[in-house]
PDB file of C-alpha atoms in Angstrom:
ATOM      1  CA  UNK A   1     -14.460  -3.670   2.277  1.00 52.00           C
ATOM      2  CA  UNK A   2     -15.783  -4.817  -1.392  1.00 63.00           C
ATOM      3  CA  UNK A   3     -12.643  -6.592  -2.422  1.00 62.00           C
ATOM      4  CA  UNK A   4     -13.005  -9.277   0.794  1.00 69.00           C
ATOM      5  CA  UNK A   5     -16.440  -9.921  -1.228  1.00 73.00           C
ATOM      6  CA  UNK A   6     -16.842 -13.094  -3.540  1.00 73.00           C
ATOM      7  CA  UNK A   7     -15.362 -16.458  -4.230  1.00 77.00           C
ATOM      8  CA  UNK A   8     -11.928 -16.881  -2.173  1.00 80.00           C
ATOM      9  CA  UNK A   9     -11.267 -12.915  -1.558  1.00 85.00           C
ATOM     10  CA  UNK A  10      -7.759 -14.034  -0.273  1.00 86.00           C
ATOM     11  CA  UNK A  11      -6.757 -13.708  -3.984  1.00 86.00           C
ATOM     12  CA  UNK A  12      -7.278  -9.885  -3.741  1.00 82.00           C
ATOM     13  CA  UNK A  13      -4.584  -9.083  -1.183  1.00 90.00           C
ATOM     14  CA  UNK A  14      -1.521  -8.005  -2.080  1.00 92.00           C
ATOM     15  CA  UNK A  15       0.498 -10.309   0.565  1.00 93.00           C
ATOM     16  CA  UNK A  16      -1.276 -13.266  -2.018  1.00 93.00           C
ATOM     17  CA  UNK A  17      -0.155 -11.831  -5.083  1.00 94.00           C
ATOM     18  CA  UNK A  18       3.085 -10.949  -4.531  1.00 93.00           C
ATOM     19  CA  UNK A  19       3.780 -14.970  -3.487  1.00 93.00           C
ATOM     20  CA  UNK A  20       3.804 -15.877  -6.894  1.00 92.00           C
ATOM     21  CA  UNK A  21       6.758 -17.718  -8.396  1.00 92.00           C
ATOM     22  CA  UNK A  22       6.170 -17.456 -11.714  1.00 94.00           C
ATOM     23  CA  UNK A  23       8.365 -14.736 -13.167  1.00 95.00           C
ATOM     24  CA  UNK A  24       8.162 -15.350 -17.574  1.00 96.00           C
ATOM     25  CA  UNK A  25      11.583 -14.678 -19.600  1.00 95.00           C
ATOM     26  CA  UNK A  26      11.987 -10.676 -20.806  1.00 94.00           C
ATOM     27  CA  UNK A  27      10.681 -12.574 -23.833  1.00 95.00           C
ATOM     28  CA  UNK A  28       7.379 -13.502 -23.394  1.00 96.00           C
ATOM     29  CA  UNK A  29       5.083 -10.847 -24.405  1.00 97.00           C
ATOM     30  CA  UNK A  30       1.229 -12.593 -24.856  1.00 97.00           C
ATOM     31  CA  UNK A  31       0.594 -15.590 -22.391  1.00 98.00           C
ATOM     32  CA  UNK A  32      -2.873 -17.219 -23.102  1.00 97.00           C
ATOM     33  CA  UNK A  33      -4.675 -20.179 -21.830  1.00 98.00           C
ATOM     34  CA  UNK A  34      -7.424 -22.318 -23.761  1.00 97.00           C
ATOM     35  CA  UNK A  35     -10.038 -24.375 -21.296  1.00 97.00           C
ATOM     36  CA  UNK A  36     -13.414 -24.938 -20.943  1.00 96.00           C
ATOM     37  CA  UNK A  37     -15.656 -24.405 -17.807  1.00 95.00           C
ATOM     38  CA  UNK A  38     -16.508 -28.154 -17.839  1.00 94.00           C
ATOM     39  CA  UNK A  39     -15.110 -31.710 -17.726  1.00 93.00           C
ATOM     40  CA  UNK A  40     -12.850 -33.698 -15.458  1.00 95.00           C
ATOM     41  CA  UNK A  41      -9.460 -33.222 -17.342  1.00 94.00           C
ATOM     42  CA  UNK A  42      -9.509 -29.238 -17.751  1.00 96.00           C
ATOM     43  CA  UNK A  43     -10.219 -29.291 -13.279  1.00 96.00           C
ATOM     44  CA  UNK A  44      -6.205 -28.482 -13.129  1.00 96.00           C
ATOM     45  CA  UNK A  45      -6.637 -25.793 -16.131  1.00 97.00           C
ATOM     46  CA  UNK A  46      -9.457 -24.067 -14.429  1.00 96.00           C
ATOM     47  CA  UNK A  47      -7.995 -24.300 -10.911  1.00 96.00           C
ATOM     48  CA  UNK A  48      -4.909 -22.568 -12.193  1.00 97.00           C
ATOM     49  CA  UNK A  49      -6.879 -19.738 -13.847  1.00 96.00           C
ATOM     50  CA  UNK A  50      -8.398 -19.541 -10.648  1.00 95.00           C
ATOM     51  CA  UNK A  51      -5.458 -19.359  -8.041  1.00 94.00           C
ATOM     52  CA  UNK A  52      -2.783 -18.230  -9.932  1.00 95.00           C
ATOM     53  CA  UNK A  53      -3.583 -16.556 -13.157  1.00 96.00           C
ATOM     54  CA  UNK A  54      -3.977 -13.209 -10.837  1.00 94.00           C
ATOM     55  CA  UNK A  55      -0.402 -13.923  -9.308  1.00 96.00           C
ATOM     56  CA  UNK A  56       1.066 -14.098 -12.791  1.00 96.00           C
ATOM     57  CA  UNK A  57      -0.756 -10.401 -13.739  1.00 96.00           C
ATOM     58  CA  UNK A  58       0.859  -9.107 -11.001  1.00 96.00           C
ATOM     59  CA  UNK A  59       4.397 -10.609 -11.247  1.00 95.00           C
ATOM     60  CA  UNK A  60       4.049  -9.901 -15.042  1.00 95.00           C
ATOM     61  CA  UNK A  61       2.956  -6.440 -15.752  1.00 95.00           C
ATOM     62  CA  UNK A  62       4.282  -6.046 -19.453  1.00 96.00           C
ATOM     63  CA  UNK A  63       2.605  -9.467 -20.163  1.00 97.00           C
ATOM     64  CA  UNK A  64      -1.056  -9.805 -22.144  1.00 97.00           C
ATOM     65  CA  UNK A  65      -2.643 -12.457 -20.149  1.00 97.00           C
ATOM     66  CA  UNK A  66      -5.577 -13.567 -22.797  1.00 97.00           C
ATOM     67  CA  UNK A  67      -7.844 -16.604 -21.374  1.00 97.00           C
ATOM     68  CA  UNK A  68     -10.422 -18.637 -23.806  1.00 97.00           C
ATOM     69  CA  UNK A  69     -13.172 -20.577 -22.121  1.00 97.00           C
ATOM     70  CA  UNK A  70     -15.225 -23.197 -24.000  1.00 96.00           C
ATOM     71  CA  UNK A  71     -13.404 -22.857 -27.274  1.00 95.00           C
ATOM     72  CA  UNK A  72     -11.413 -26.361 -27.432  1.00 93.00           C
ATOM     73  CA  UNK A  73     -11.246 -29.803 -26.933  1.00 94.00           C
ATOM     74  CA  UNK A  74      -8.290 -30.115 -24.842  1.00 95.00           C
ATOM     75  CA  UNK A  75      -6.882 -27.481 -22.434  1.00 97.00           C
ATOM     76  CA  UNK A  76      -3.656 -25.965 -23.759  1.00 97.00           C
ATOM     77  CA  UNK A  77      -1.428 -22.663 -22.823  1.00 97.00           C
ATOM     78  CA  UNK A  78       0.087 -20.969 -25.705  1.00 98.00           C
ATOM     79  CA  UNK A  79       2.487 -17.980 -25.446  1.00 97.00           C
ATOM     80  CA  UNK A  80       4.206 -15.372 -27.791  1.00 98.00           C
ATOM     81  CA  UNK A  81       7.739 -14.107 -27.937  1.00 97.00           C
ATOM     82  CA  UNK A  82       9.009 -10.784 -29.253  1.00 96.00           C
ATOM     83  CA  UNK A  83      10.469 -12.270 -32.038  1.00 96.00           C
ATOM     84  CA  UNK A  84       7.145 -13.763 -33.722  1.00 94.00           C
ATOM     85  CA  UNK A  85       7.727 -17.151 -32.663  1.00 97.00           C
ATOM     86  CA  UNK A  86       5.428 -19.160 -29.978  1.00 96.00           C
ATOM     87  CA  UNK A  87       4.900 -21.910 -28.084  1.00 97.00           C
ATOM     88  CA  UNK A  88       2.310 -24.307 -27.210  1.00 97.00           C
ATOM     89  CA  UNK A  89       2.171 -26.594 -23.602  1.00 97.00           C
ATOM     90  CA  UNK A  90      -0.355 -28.775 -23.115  1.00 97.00           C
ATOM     91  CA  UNK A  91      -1.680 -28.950 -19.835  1.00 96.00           C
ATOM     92  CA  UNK A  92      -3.963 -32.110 -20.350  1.00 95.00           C
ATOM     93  CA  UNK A  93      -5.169 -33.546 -16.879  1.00 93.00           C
ATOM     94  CA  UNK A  94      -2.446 -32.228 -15.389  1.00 96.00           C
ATOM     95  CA  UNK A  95      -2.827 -30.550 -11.911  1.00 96.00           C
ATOM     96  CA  UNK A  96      -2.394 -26.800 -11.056  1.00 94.00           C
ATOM     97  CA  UNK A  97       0.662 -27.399  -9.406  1.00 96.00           C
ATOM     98  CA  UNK A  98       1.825 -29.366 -12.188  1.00 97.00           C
ATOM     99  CA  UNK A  99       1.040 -27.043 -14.666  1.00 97.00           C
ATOM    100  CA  UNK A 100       3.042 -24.169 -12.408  1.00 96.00           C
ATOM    101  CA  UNK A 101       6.208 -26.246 -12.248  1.00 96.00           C
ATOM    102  CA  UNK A 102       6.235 -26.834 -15.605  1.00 97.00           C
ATOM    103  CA  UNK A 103       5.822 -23.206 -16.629  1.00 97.00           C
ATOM    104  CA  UNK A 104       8.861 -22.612 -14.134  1.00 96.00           C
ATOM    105  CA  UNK A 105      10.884 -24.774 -16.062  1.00 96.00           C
ATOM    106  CA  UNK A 106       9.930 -23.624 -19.234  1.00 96.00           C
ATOM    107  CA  UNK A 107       8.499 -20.352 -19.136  1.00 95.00           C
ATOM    108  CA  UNK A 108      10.255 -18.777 -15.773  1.00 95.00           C
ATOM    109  CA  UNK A 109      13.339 -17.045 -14.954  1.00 95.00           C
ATOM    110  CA  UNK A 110      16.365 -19.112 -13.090  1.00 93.00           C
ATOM    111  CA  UNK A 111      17.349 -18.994  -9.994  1.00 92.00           C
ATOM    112  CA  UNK A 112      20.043 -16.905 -10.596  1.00 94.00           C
ATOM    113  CA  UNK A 113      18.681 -14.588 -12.808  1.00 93.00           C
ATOM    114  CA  UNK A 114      15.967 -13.969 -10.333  1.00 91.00           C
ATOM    115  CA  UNK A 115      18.841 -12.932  -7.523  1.00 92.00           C
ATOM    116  CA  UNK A 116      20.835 -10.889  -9.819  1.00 91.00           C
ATOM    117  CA  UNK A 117      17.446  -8.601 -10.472  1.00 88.00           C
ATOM    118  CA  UNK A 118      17.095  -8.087  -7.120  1.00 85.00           C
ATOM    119  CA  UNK A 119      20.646  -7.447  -6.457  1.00 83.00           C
ATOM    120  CA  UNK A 120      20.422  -4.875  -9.111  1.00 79.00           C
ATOM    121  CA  UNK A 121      17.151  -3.028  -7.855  1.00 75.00           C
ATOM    122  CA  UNK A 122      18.340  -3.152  -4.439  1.00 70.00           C
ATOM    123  CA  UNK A 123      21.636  -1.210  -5.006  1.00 63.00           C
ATOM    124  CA  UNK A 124      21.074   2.435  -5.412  1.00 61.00           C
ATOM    125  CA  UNK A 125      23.788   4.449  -6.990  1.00 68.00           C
ATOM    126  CA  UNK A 126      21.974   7.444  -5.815  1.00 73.00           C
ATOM    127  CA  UNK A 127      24.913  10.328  -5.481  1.00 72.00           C
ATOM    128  CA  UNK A 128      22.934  11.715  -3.048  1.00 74.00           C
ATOM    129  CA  UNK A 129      22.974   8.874  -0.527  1.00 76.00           C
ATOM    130  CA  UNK A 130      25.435   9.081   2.637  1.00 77.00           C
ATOM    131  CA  UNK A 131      26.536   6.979   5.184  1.00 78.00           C
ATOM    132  CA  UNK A 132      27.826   3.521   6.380  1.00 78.00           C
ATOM    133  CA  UNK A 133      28.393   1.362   2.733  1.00 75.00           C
ATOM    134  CA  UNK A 134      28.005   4.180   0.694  1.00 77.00           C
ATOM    135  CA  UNK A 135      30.409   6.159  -1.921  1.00 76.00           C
ATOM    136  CA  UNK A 136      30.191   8.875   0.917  1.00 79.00           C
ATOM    137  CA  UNK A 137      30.694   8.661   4.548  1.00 80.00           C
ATOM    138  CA  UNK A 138      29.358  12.055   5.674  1.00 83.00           C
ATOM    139  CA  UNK A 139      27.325  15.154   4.357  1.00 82.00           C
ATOM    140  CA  UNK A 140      30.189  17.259   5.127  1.00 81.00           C
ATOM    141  CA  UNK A 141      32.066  15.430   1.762  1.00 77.00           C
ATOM    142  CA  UNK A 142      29.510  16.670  -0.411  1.00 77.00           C
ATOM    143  CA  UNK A 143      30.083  20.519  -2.004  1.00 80.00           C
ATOM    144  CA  UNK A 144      28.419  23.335  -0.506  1.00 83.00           C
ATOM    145  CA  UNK A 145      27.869  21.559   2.759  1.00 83.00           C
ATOM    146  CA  UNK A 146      29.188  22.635   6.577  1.00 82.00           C
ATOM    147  CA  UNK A 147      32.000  20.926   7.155  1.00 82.00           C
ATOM    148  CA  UNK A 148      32.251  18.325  10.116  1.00 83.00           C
ATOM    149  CA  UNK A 149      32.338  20.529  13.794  1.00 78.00           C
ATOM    150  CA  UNK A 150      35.290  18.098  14.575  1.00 78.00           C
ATOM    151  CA  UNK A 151      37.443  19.370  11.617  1.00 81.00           C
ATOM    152  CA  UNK A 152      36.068  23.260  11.720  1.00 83.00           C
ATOM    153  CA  UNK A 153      34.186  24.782  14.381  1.00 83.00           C
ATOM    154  CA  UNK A 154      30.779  25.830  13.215  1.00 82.00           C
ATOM    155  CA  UNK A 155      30.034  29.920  13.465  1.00 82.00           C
ATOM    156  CA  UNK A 156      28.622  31.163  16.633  1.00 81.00           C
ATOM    157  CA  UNK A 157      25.339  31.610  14.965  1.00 81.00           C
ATOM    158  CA  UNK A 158      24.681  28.142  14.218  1.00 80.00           C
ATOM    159  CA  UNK A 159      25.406  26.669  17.814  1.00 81.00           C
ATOM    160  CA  UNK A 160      22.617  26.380  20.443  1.00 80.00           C
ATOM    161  CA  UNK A 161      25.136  27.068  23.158  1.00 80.00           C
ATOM    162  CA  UNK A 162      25.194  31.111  21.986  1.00 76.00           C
ATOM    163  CA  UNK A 163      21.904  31.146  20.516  1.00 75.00           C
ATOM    164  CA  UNK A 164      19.754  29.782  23.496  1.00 80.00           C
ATOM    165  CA  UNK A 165      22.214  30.970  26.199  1.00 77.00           C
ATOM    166  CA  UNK A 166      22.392  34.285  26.110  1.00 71.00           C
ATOM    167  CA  UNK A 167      22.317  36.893  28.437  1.00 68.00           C
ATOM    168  CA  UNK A 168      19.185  39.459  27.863  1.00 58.00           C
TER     169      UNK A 168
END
């Protein structure tokens, strides 16, 4: 398989990139990081471009995810909103765990916003769903449909007792 090929192929498989936490605000629609490929206080910058940066792609797909290596001084993540307006976190010896948390709290989605999205995308209001928890309980409710054997006895035609029982 060329995708298990390279430097920590674990951050190819979809079970990895799904486990990101970092969901950005409706908001956000250019997320860029500045750090260079060298030098002790930009280790936590790289090693988040590294683990995570794929994670937030994935969890992100409206999102421009820009990176600049070797372009400045001191690593720093800077990030556009819709409205023209942006922000700029510095992520200055920090480690990448740090720098995740931090995004969470300024970047990501709540808690609760989180659970209501996936309370929304989990209910289906699909009129042609049936069953237990749905707006109909059988198929026999829905126009154009046999009704229920128990409440109108099917034609002979349609049973297996006539069909498959008869006498040549």
């Amino acid at each position: 398989m060329p995708f298990m090929k390279g430097r920590a192929p674990i951050r190819r498989t979809i079970e990895y990139l799904t486990s990101g936490r970092l969901m950005l605000k409706k908001n956000v629609r250019i997320f860029s990081i500045n750090y260079n490929t060298f030098g002790e206080h930009h280790k936590g910058a790289r090693d988040y471009v590294f683990w995570n940066l794929s994670q937030l792609q994935y969890k992100n797909p409206e999102v421009q995810v820009v990176t600049f290596k070797n372009m400045t001084p001191s690593p720093f993540i800077r990030c556009y909103f819709e409205n023209g307006k942006d922000i700029i976190i510095d992520i200055d010896s920090q480690s990448r765990e740090d720098i995740e948390a931090h995004l969470m709290r300024v970047l990501g989605k709540s808690e609760e916003v989180l659970e209501a999205e996936a309370k929304a995308a989990e209910k289906k209001d699909n009129p042609a769903n049936f069953g237990f928890g749905c707006s109909k309980r059988c198929i026999c409710n829905i126009p154009g449909q046999v009704p229920c054997p128990g409440v109108v006895p099917l034609p002979h035609h349609m049973r297996g007792k006539y069909k498959y029982q008869q006498k040549d």
